[in-house]
Amino acid sequence: MMKNATGQSQQGKNDTDRPPSRDHQKTIRIALLVLMDSIALFLSYFFAFWLVYNFKIPFTTLQQLALCLGIAIAIKLFVFAITKMYQTLWRYASIEELWQIIGSVLIADLITVLYFYICHIPVANTVLILATVFDILLVGGIRIMYRTLRNVKNKANRNGGGTLIVGAGEAGIKMLREIDNSSRGMTPVGFVDDDPAKQNKRINGIKVLGGRNDIPAIVDNNPIAEIIIAMPTADKEDRVEIAKIAQKTGRPVKILPTIEDILNYDISEIKLRDLQIEDLLDRDEVKLDKQAIADTIENKTILVTGGAGSIGSELCRQIIRFHPKELYILDINENDLYYLELELQKYIAALKKEHNITVTLTTRIASIRERDNIKEIFMDVKPDIVFHAAAHKHVPLMERTPREAVKNNVFGTRNVLDACVASRVKRFVQISTDKAVNPTNVMGATKRICEIMAQTYNRNYDTEFVAVRFGNVLGSNGSVIPIFKEQIAGGGPVTVTDKNITRFFMTIPEATQLVLQAASIARGGEIFVLDMGKPERITDLAEKMITLAGYEPYTEIPITFVGLRPGEKLFEELSYNLNDFDRTTFDSIFIEKPKTYELAEVNDKLQSLWQTVNQTGESLLEDQTINRETIQGIKTLVPEMKHEA
C-alpha cells in the first residue's frame, strides 16, 4: 500500500475524502429528526404546564414529573418509530403524511395517558389535552418547515427556464410536485387542459392557462423552455394530436408513457422520456385480451429462436410478463444474447421478490442451420410453444447472397419445423413479413416459403403451425429509424430511396403483443395478418425525425432521394386480396384464407432447391449462375414472385 509524505496511507486519505454513503446520510437524517422531535415533545409539555399552572408547582412534585415526562417522551418517540414516521420522505409530504402525524401523535399520547394512569402520576387532563395539540403542531411543523426550506432551496437553484405541463389531472399534479421537489432547474409556469372547468383556475398555485390549441400562444407569451405531456390515460388519438401541436412550438417535448407502462401511477421524472417518432404516428392503440394471452403462456415452456434480435428480444420481454414456467432463448449472436439475459434476470428477480413467481430462464448459442443440434435442443427442452423469429432479413444483402438467404430462412426454418414435430410441440408461431406478399425480393420470397411450409406441416402433423405477418417495425434492427438517427446526428443528408415510397409501420411492443395475441387464438394453419394502420410516407417520417431533433428539414438537414434498391417495392401489401380476409374477435388481427399445398410436392421442390444452393462455384461467374438458379428454384415454390435477376 502506498503512503504519502506524512505516512498516511493513500487508501485512508481517499476514504476520508469520500462523501458519506446514502445509508450514512439516512442515519444522520433520522438522528436529527429524533432530536428535533424530542425537543418538540418537551416544549409541548412545557407550554401545556405553563398555560395551566404558570409553573406554580411544588419543587418536589416538579422533580417527580420531570422523570415521568422524560419516560413519556421516550414512549412517544418509540411509537413514532413503530408507525414509520422516520421512514417517510418528508420532502413529498402531503395530506396523507399529515394524517400520519395526527394518527401517530394520538396513539402515542393515548399510551402515555395510560402510563400516567397506571403509575398514578398526577397530571391534569387539561395539560394532557394541550400537550396533544402542541405535539401535532410542533411535530408537524418540523416536517412542514423541512419541506418548505427544501422547496425554497430548489427554487433558488432554478435557472433553466419554465415548464409547461399538458394535463391538469392526477398525473400532471404529481408531475408538478415532482418538479417542485427536485433540483433539476426548471420552474413550473402553467398547466394546459381541455376541461373548461379547470381553465383560468389555479392548482397548487399554478394556473391552467388554456387548452391544447392555446399551446403555441402560451409558449410565445411565457418563458417556456420545455413542455411535458402528462396524460398517461388519454386516448392515443389525443396524445398524438397534442404531441404534434407541442412539437411544432420548437421547444423540447417530454412525455409520460401510458398508464400501462407506469403501473399504479408510479410517476416520477425518471419515467419522463423525450418525444419519439412513435408518438407522432396516427395509429389506434392496440387492445389486447391479456387473459387469453396469460392462459396461453402461463406455466408453459416457451422457446424463442432468434431471441436476441429486436423482435425476438421484445417477444421475450412480453412473454415473461405472462409468467411462463420456463423461457428458453436461442440465438447465434452471443453479445446481444448475453445482455438480454442480464436484463431479463433482473426482471425475474423482481417477480420472485415481489410476487413470489418463479420463471426459469435459459439461453443458448445455437444456429437454426445446424439440424442435429436444433433437434437435440428441442428434444431436451420439449417446449409447449415455439416462437420462430430467427431469420436473415436485410433485403439488399439477401439480394446479393440469395443462397445464404435460402439456407438460413428456408432450410433453417425447416430444421425448426422438423424439431417441433419430433419433440411434439403443441404450437409453432412463424414470424413473417409483409414482404412475403407478391414478393419482389429474395428475402420476402424466402419468408413466403416459410409460410407455405408452416401451412403444409399443419395439414400433416399434430403440431399447430401458424404464421404472423406484419410490416416494418419502428426501431428494429435494419429499420429506417436508427439509420435516419445516425444520418441526422452526422449533419445529414438523410437518404430516402423514393419521394413517394410508403411503408406500414408498427412499434416493436405493438407487433410482439399482437403476435402473442394471435398465438392465443391460433388453431393451426392460419396466416395471421396484423392491422398496420395506414401506410406512412418515408419522406414524412424523415421530416418528422429531423424536426424532433431540433432541425429544419431540407435547409438545416437535407433529404436526398437515391432511388429504389434492388428488390425494393414502392409500396408494401399485407395480403394478396384484402377482401379475402377473415375477421377475428380482435380488430387488429385478420386471417388470410389458407391455401392447400401437398407435402410431397413441396418436399420435392425443396429438395431441388437444396441441391441448387449447396453447389460450389469455382469462379465468380459460376457463383452468379448458381444465384440465378437459386432464384429460379425459389420461383417454383413462389410463382407469384416478381424479381429482376
XYZ file of C-alpha atoms in Angstrom:
645
model
C 0.000 0.000 0.000
C 1.484 3.390 -0.984
C 1.862 6.120 1.634
C 2.056 9.863 1.276
C 4.743 12.106 2.794
C 3.041 12.224 6.206
C 2.927 8.465 6.415
C -0.838 8.319 5.941
C -1.878 5.602 3.536
C -3.330 6.837 0.271
C -6.272 4.482 0.788
C -7.016 6.030 4.149
C -6.835 9.500 2.634
C -9.268 8.512 -0.087
C -11.629 7.001 2.482
C -11.600 10.291 4.384
C -12.273 12.335 1.260
C -15.051 10.077 0.037
C -18.525 11.623 0.513
C -20.834 9.956 3.037
C -22.761 6.969 1.740
C -26.518 7.128 1.253
C -27.075 4.880 4.297
C -24.847 7.139 6.407
C -26.782 10.210 5.294
C -30.066 8.478 6.121
C -28.811 7.645 9.638
C -27.825 11.271 10.236
C -31.210 12.495 8.961
C -33.131 10.145 11.269
C -30.955 11.118 14.257
C -31.641 14.809 13.625
C -35.380 14.173 13.325
C -35.411 12.218 16.597
C -33.515 15.054 18.316
C -35.875 17.701 16.978
C -38.923 15.600 17.911
C -37.536 15.209 21.436
C -37.224 18.975 21.757
C -40.719 19.474 20.288
C -42.304 16.949 22.696
C -40.533 18.587 25.650
C -41.776 22.013 24.554
C -45.315 20.621 24.262
C -45.341 19.680 27.955
C -43.543 22.930 28.858
C -46.152 25.116 27.179
C -49.023 22.966 28.499
C -47.842 23.262 32.120
C -47.080 26.949 31.697
C -50.575 27.694 30.390
C -52.354 25.637 33.058
C -50.200 26.240 36.188
C -47.881 29.070 35.230
C -45.328 26.671 36.814
C -46.637 27.247 40.336
C -45.907 23.615 41.220
C -44.044 22.432 44.347
C -40.392 21.700 43.534
C -40.548 18.062 44.748
C -43.607 17.412 42.561
C -41.822 19.049 39.606
C -38.833 16.716 40.067
C -41.112 13.683 40.028
C -42.922 14.990 36.939
C -39.656 15.655 35.104
C -38.664 11.985 35.382
C -42.115 10.782 34.333
C -42.320 13.216 31.433
C -38.908 12.033 30.216
C -40.258 8.482 30.112
C -43.411 9.757 28.368
C -41.301 11.454 25.663
C -39.316 8.217 25.169
C -42.607 6.312 24.767
C -43.786 8.797 22.121
C -40.520 8.541 20.166
C -40.819 4.755 20.240
C -44.382 4.960 18.874
C -43.214 7.341 16.120
C -40.610 4.774 15.089
C -43.178 1.952 15.124
C -45.562 3.971 12.929
C -42.688 4.563 10.431
C -42.626 8.337 10.788
C -38.852 8.221 10.392
C -39.088 6.240 7.148
C -41.259 8.811 5.359
C -39.736 11.123 2.728
C -40.980 14.426 4.108
C -39.931 16.351 1.030
C -43.002 14.703 -0.598
C -45.259 15.418 2.393
C -48.939 15.867 1.558
C -52.349 15.317 3.203
C -51.563 11.609 3.688
C -48.463 12.451 5.719
C -50.476 14.974 7.781
C -52.894 12.221 8.762
C -49.918 10.006 9.579
C -48.633 12.665 12.002
C -52.050 13.115 13.642
C -52.577 9.368 13.960
C -49.104 8.729 15.380
C -49.413 11.583 17.915
C -52.869 10.441 19.072
C -51.672 6.844 19.537
C -48.531 7.999 21.369
C -50.464 10.359 23.665
C -53.073 7.706 24.426
C -50.325 5.309 25.516
C -48.710 7.993 27.715
C -52.092 8.752 29.337
C -52.395 5.052 30.190
C -48.851 5.155 31.530
C -49.701 8.149 33.792
C -52.902 6.427 34.946
C -51.265 3.076 35.753
C -48.372 4.745 37.607
C -50.724 7.142 39.461
C -48.888 10.219 38.191
C -50.902 13.377 38.885
C -51.173 15.192 35.536
C -54.234 17.306 34.881
C -56.477 16.408 31.967
C -56.114 19.952 30.628
C -52.327 19.512 30.446
C -52.706 16.223 28.541
C -55.117 17.746 26.020
C -52.930 20.816 25.451
C -49.818 18.633 25.133
C -51.513 16.599 22.393
C -52.432 19.753 20.481
C -48.889 21.122 20.814
C -47.448 17.729 19.752
C -49.396 17.855 16.471
C -48.446 21.488 15.849
C -44.751 21.175 16.666
C -44.049 17.703 15.225
C -45.997 18.568 12.067
C -44.353 21.988 11.933
C -40.908 20.397 11.815
C -41.875 18.372 8.734
C -43.551 21.342 7.040
C -40.519 23.512 7.758
C -38.226 20.854 6.243
C -40.283 20.654 3.071
C -40.593 24.443 2.819
C -36.849 25.024 3.222
C -36.114 22.338 0.628
C -38.525 23.911 -1.862
C -37.012 27.352 -1.262
C -33.547 25.921 -1.885
C -34.669 24.176 -5.071
C -36.380 27.311 -6.382
C -33.286 29.382 -5.614
C -31.232 26.979 -7.747
C -33.588 27.112 -10.714
C -32.216 28.869 -13.743
C -33.227 26.509 -16.539
C -36.406 28.236 -17.694
C -40.073 27.377 -17.415
C -42.005 24.137 -17.812
C -45.485 23.874 -19.304
C -47.388 20.797 -18.115
C -50.045 19.492 -20.502
C -52.688 17.707 -18.440
C -54.013 19.056 -15.132
C -55.220 15.666 -13.915
C -53.692 13.428 -11.280
C -50.601 12.697 -13.362
C -49.995 16.384 -14.099
C -50.362 17.334 -10.429
C -47.936 14.614 -9.384
C -45.521 15.808 -12.049
C -45.820 19.345 -10.649
C -44.955 18.055 -7.176
C -42.028 16.127 -8.584
C -40.665 19.262 -10.245
C -41.211 21.264 -7.046
C -39.297 18.701 -5.019
C -36.468 18.279 -7.495
C -33.362 20.268 -8.195
C -33.451 19.832 -11.980
C -33.506 23.592 -12.523
C -36.939 24.023 -14.128
C -39.818 26.195 -12.908
C -43.473 25.222 -13.493
C -45.108 28.075 -15.432
C -48.582 26.700 -16.009
C -50.909 23.861 -16.932
C -52.755 23.171 -20.167
C -56.032 21.259 -20.019
C -59.043 20.993 -22.327
C -61.501 20.863 -19.409
C -63.248 24.293 -19.357
C -63.938 23.875 -15.615
C -60.193 23.908 -14.931
C -59.140 26.729 -17.223
C -58.118 30.003 -15.517
C -58.183 28.198 -12.172
C -55.118 27.512 -10.014
C -53.915 24.061 -8.967
C -51.281 24.009 -6.240
C -50.654 27.669 -7.038
C -50.109 27.086 -10.787
C -52.633 28.477 -13.270
C -54.339 26.466 -16.011
C -53.542 28.729 -18.960
C -55.774 27.202 -21.631
C -56.467 24.158 -23.808
C -54.370 22.223 -26.311
C -54.985 24.709 -29.124
C -53.630 27.511 -26.933
C -50.199 25.865 -26.567
C -48.474 27.900 -29.339
C -49.747 31.214 -27.920
C -48.835 30.206 -24.351
C -45.301 29.345 -25.457
C -44.980 32.663 -27.318
C -46.154 34.707 -24.304
C -44.327 32.894 -21.500
C -40.713 31.848 -20.791
C -41.348 28.188 -21.683
C -38.169 26.128 -22.077
C -39.797 22.678 -22.222
C -43.212 21.028 -22.492
C -44.200 17.941 -20.508
C -47.175 15.899 -21.714
C -48.560 14.248 -18.572
C -51.612 12.384 -19.907
C -50.925 8.656 -19.407
C -54.606 7.689 -19.529
C -55.553 9.724 -22.614
C -56.525 8.099 -25.907
C -53.770 7.572 -28.462
C -55.500 9.980 -30.860
C -55.443 12.791 -28.271
C -51.815 12.134 -27.329
C -50.729 12.185 -30.981
C -52.587 15.443 -31.696
C -51.180 17.174 -28.595
C -47.674 15.865 -29.315
C -47.826 17.322 -32.828
C -49.013 20.714 -31.534
C -46.325 20.798 -28.844
C -43.615 19.650 -31.222
C -44.367 22.486 -33.662
C -43.510 25.076 -30.983
C -39.835 24.184 -31.332
C -39.475 23.569 -27.593
C -38.157 20.245 -26.248
C -41.099 17.939 -25.535
C -41.088 15.180 -22.941
C -43.897 12.700 -22.376
C -45.111 10.337 -19.707
C -45.648 6.817 -21.075
C -49.126 5.319 -20.994
C -50.567 4.113 -17.721
C -49.866 0.563 -18.887
C -46.155 1.300 -18.722
C -46.064 3.247 -15.440
C -48.087 0.837 -13.354
C -50.114 2.275 -10.473
C -49.280 5.909 -11.260
C -45.644 5.424 -10.333
C -44.934 8.845 -11.742
C -41.533 10.451 -11.417
C -39.122 12.336 -13.606
C -37.292 9.068 -14.225
C -40.341 7.953 -16.184
C -40.238 11.004 -18.432
C -38.810 10.436 -21.878
C -38.222 12.567 -24.929
C -40.935 12.729 -27.549
C -40.287 9.973 -30.070
C -41.346 9.357 -33.639
C -43.715 6.629 -32.398
C -45.683 9.299 -30.502
C -46.468 11.089 -33.768
C -47.813 8.089 -35.694
C -51.540 8.208 -36.397
C -52.245 4.700 -35.144
C -55.025 3.417 -32.932
C -53.916 1.864 -29.688
C -53.735 -1.919 -29.648
C -56.377 -3.506 -27.433
C -55.458 -6.920 -26.050
C -57.192 -9.768 -24.301
C -54.488 -10.246 -21.696
C -56.303 -13.097 -20.011
C -56.276 -15.090 -23.258
C -52.537 -14.466 -23.617
C -51.955 -15.429 -19.982
C -53.909 -18.658 -20.464
C -51.631 -19.457 -23.415
C -48.284 -18.576 -21.791
C -48.592 -19.024 -18.024
C -46.763 -22.059 -16.593
C -45.767 -23.194 -20.094
C -42.311 -23.877 -21.504
C -41.691 -21.312 -24.246
C -38.826 -21.381 -26.741
C -37.870 -18.366 -28.866
C -35.458 -18.673 -31.783
C -33.627 -15.504 -32.760
C -34.465 -14.294 -29.263
C -31.660 -11.726 -29.085
C -32.842 -9.784 -32.144
C -35.007 -6.678 -31.960
C -38.286 -8.581 -32.459
C -37.202 -11.714 -30.601
C -35.916 -9.833 -27.559
C -39.121 -7.836 -27.211
C -41.084 -11.072 -27.578
C -39.096 -12.448 -24.633
C -39.814 -9.334 -22.542
C -43.520 -9.585 -23.263
C -43.625 -13.348 -22.660
C -42.057 -13.032 -19.200
C -44.834 -10.618 -18.203
C -47.242 -13.558 -18.516
C -45.183 -15.824 -16.236
C -44.124 -18.878 -18.236
C -42.671 -21.805 -16.333
C -39.516 -21.653 -18.453
C -38.303 -19.333 -21.187
C -35.651 -20.837 -23.447
C -33.899 -18.417 -25.814
C -31.796 -19.455 -28.812
C -29.627 -17.103 -30.853
C -26.318 -17.091 -32.694
C -25.463 -13.540 -31.538
C -23.611 -14.021 -28.246
C -23.245 -10.342 -27.290
C -26.899 -9.385 -27.626
C -27.961 -12.662 -26.017
C -25.684 -12.020 -23.032
C -27.074 -8.517 -22.390
C -30.653 -9.703 -22.864
C -30.048 -12.416 -20.277
C -28.769 -9.840 -17.751
C -31.819 -7.637 -18.376
C -34.347 -10.457 -18.023
C -32.681 -11.858 -14.910
C -33.315 -8.542 -13.127
C -36.984 -8.681 -14.060
C -37.259 -12.311 -12.981
C -35.624 -11.497 -9.627
C -38.193 -8.733 -9.088
C -41.032 -11.150 -9.905
C -39.676 -13.582 -7.325
C -39.237 -10.926 -4.661
C -42.489 -9.028 -5.129
C -44.926 -11.733 -6.270
C -43.165 -14.994 -5.395
C -43.356 -16.016 -9.057
C -40.556 -18.201 -10.390
C -39.571 -18.143 -14.071
C -36.657 -20.267 -15.265
C -34.562 -18.534 -17.910
C -32.191 -20.486 -20.155
C -30.152 -19.029 -23.020
C -28.105 -20.922 -25.567
C -25.907 -20.049 -28.519
C -27.217 -22.048 -31.465
C -27.791 -21.738 -35.200
C -31.039 -22.924 -36.752
C -28.935 -24.155 -39.715
C -27.476 -26.932 -37.550
C -30.202 -29.530 -37.965
C -29.000 -32.156 -35.457
C -28.195 -29.588 -32.777
C -31.612 -27.932 -33.077
C -33.366 -31.304 -32.883
C -31.315 -32.264 -29.802
C -32.173 -28.984 -28.044
C -35.884 -29.375 -28.766
C -35.924 -32.983 -27.556
C -34.211 -31.870 -24.345
C -36.398 -28.808 -23.701
C -39.721 -30.187 -25.020
C -41.268 -26.703 -25.393
C -45.019 -26.203 -25.379
C -44.873 -23.214 -27.745
C -42.158 -22.087 -30.158
C -41.874 -18.541 -31.483
C -39.621 -18.596 -34.542
C -38.030 -15.165 -35.039
C -34.610 -16.246 -36.344
C -34.045 -15.073 -39.919
C -31.873 -13.073 -42.270
C -34.000 -10.035 -43.089
C -31.877 -7.310 -44.744
C -33.260 -7.027 -48.264
C -30.182 -5.670 -50.147
C -27.823 -8.177 -48.502
C -30.088 -11.084 -49.330
C -30.295 -9.886 -52.933
C -26.517 -10.229 -53.166
C -26.416 -13.585 -51.359
C -29.638 -15.456 -52.209
C -28.142 -18.839 -51.334
C -27.437 -17.697 -47.766
C -30.999 -16.379 -47.501
C -32.360 -19.771 -48.578
C -30.019 -21.807 -46.353
C -30.931 -19.774 -43.267
C -34.517 -18.662 -43.763
C -35.903 -21.670 -45.631
C -33.874 -24.677 -44.512
C -33.134 -23.268 -41.065
C -36.891 -22.914 -40.606
C -37.458 -26.472 -41.886
C -34.995 -27.693 -39.240
C -37.083 -25.955 -36.594
C -40.340 -27.346 -38.044
C -38.966 -30.903 -38.016
C -37.684 -30.435 -34.454
C -41.170 -29.281 -33.403
C -42.691 -32.440 -34.883
C -40.093 -34.709 -33.255
C -40.483 -33.113 -29.800
C -44.302 -32.888 -30.031
C -44.501 -29.105 -29.672
C -48.092 -28.006 -29.223
C -47.902 -24.733 -31.186
C -45.386 -23.144 -33.563
C -45.590 -19.428 -34.478
C -43.638 -18.215 -37.511
C -42.746 -14.509 -37.538
C -43.356 -13.433 -41.133
C -43.406 -10.157 -43.043
C -45.499 -8.162 -45.477
C -42.620 -8.603 -47.944
C -43.816 -12.191 -48.350
C -46.842 -10.904 -50.267
C -46.270 -10.877 -54.028
C -42.556 -10.745 -53.226
C -40.161 -8.746 -55.360
C -37.043 -9.701 -53.414
C -35.310 -12.829 -52.178
C -35.866 -12.129 -48.506
C -39.625 -11.746 -48.919
C -39.816 -14.857 -51.093
C -37.946 -16.980 -48.526
C -40.396 -15.839 -45.845
C -43.274 -16.780 -48.131
C -41.777 -20.280 -48.466
C -41.691 -20.446 -44.642
C -45.424 -19.641 -44.574
C -46.087 -22.368 -47.165
C -44.081 -24.891 -45.134
C -45.957 -23.962 -41.951
C -49.338 -24.488 -43.605
C -48.172 -27.727 -45.214
C -46.807 -29.134 -41.953
C -50.009 -28.143 -40.180
C -52.062 -30.410 -42.502
C -49.777 -33.374 -41.933
C -48.666 -33.252 -38.281
C -50.213 -32.798 -34.835
C -48.414 -29.543 -34.002
C -50.412 -26.365 -34.689
C -48.302 -24.408 -37.199
C -49.241 -20.764 -37.805
C -47.603 -17.606 -39.160
C -48.000 -13.973 -38.169
C -47.337 -11.364 -40.827
C -46.707 -7.679 -40.226
C -44.874 -4.755 -41.817
C -41.899 -2.663 -40.809
C -41.265 -2.336 -37.107
C -40.056 1.028 -35.837
C -36.649 0.831 -34.209
C -35.949 -2.773 -35.133
C -32.532 -3.772 -36.405
C -32.251 -2.681 -40.026
C -35.264 -0.346 -39.926
C -35.004 3.221 -41.186
C -35.256 4.791 -37.713
C -31.715 4.050 -36.441
C -30.319 4.818 -39.898
C -32.060 8.209 -40.003
C -30.923 8.973 -36.423
C -27.308 8.322 -37.357
C -27.591 10.439 -40.501
C -29.187 13.337 -38.581
C -26.511 13.144 -35.866
C -23.883 13.393 -38.594
C -25.461 16.544 -40.040
C -27.177 14.786 -42.955
C -28.117 14.221 -45.590
C -30.963 11.865 -44.740
C -31.290 9.436 -47.634
C -34.700 8.229 -48.854
C -34.989 5.859 -51.786
C -38.026 7.494 -53.396
C -40.087 10.568 -52.530
C -43.363 8.611 -52.711
C -42.266 5.335 -51.112
C -44.629 4.169 -48.365
C -44.426 1.553 -45.667
C -46.668 0.137 -42.968
C -45.193 0.821 -39.541
C -45.746 -0.594 -36.085
C -43.830 -0.237 -32.833
C -41.901 -3.231 -31.537
C -44.102 -3.675 -28.416
C -47.273 -3.442 -30.543
C -46.024 -6.043 -33.001
C -44.917 -8.521 -30.345
C -48.086 -8.101 -28.293
C -50.191 -8.858 -31.357
C -48.012 -11.891 -32.094
C -48.818 -13.209 -28.605
C -52.492 -12.402 -29.100
C -52.537 -14.250 -32.425
C -50.820 -17.209 -30.761
C -53.579 -17.259 -28.124
C -56.329 -17.749 -30.742
C -54.404 -19.990 -33.169
C -55.924 -23.311 -34.137
C -53.397 -24.299 -36.791
C -52.797 -23.398 -40.422
C -53.629 -19.703 -40.181
C -51.610 -16.832 -41.550
C -52.473 -14.010 -39.196
C -52.236 -10.536 -40.689
C -51.826 -7.627 -38.303
C -53.626 -4.366 -38.958
C -50.756 -1.977 -39.631
C -52.976 1.076 -39.951
C -52.387 3.498 -42.785
C -49.104 3.349 -44.703
C -46.653 6.157 -43.903
C -44.598 8.013 -46.461
C -40.920 7.519 -45.619
C -40.360 11.146 -46.628
C -42.852 12.301 -43.965
C -41.099 10.082 -41.440
C -37.733 11.641 -42.263
C -39.158 15.157 -41.944
C -40.700 14.379 -38.541
C -37.456 12.904 -37.232
C -35.420 15.906 -38.368
C -37.904 18.248 -36.688
C -37.835 16.160 -33.494
C -34.064 16.519 -33.454
C -34.481 20.321 -33.474
C -33.563 20.989 -37.112
C -35.358 22.326 -40.163
C -35.863 19.691 -42.905
C -34.224 20.394 -46.272
C -32.482 23.573 -45.055
C -30.508 22.576 -41.957
C -30.646 18.823 -42.651
C -31.071 17.972 -46.352
C -33.096 14.994 -47.588
C -31.828 13.296 -50.726
C -33.624 10.709 -52.871
C -31.350 7.927 -54.095
C -33.718 5.619 -55.997
C -35.206 2.230 -55.181
C -32.730 -0.502 -54.282
C -32.748 -3.931 -55.958
C -35.818 -5.930 -54.921
C -37.475 -2.960 -53.192
C -41.153 -2.079 -53.684
C -42.581 1.416 -53.846
C -45.358 0.205 -51.521
C -45.996 -2.916 -49.463
C -49.020 -5.203 -49.362
C -50.262 -7.189 -46.399
C -52.335 -9.719 -48.342
C -52.997 -10.766 -51.879
C -56.571 -9.501 -51.732
C -57.943 -7.516 -48.822
C -61.400 -8.923 -49.482
C -60.110 -12.415 -48.688
C -59.556 -11.553 -45.028
C -61.412 -13.468 -42.351
C -62.023 -11.364 -39.267
C -61.118 -12.469 -35.768
C -62.577 -11.268 -32.481
C -59.757 -8.692 -32.385
C -59.943 -5.557 -34.522
C -56.187 -5.577 -35.175
C -55.864 -9.220 -36.290
C -57.139 -10.792 -39.523
C -56.666 -14.222 -41.074
C -55.732 -14.807 -44.676
C -57.815 -17.615 -46.126
C -55.484 -20.622 -46.311
C -54.279 -22.274 -49.481
C -53.704 -26.016 -49.814
C -50.239 -27.406 -50.523
C -49.270 -31.058 -50.925
C -46.423 -32.185 -48.698
C -44.793 -34.419 -51.320
C -44.801 -31.682 -53.951
C -43.394 -29.088 -51.525
C -40.694 -31.527 -50.379
C -39.673 -32.297 -53.963
C -39.261 -28.606 -54.775
C -37.381 -28.025 -51.516
C -35.058 -30.922 -52.292
C -34.278 -29.456 -55.701
C -33.677 -26.027 -54.128
C -31.406 -27.619 -51.505
C -29.251 -29.195 -54.206
C -29.023 -25.871 -56.033
C -27.907 -23.744 -53.061
C -25.312 -26.318 -51.990
C -23.469 -26.264 -55.290
C -19.920 -24.954 -55.183
C -18.962 -22.350 -57.725
C -15.307 -22.276 -58.727
C -15.470 -18.748 -60.144
C -17.450 -15.560 -59.727
C -19.287 -16.296 -62.968
C -20.321 -19.745 -61.725
C -21.454 -18.234 -58.404
C -23.642 -15.770 -60.269
C -25.101 -18.630 -62.302
C -25.918 -20.553 -59.097
C -27.553 -17.416 -57.668
C -29.796 -17.168 -60.738
C -30.632 -20.861 -60.456
C -31.428 -20.306 -56.780
C -33.897 -17.573 -57.641
C -35.490 -19.813 -60.278
C -35.775 -22.534 -57.635
C -37.470 -20.073 -55.287
C -39.956 -19.213 -58.042
C -41.014 -22.865 -58.356
C -42.302 -22.566 -54.782
C -43.430 -18.925 -55.059
C -44.592 -18.482 -58.684
C -46.043 -15.039 -57.917
C -42.530 -13.730 -57.183
C -41.666 -10.779 -59.437
C -37.917 -10.465 -59.424
C -35.456 -8.838 -61.776
C -32.378 -11.015 -61.535
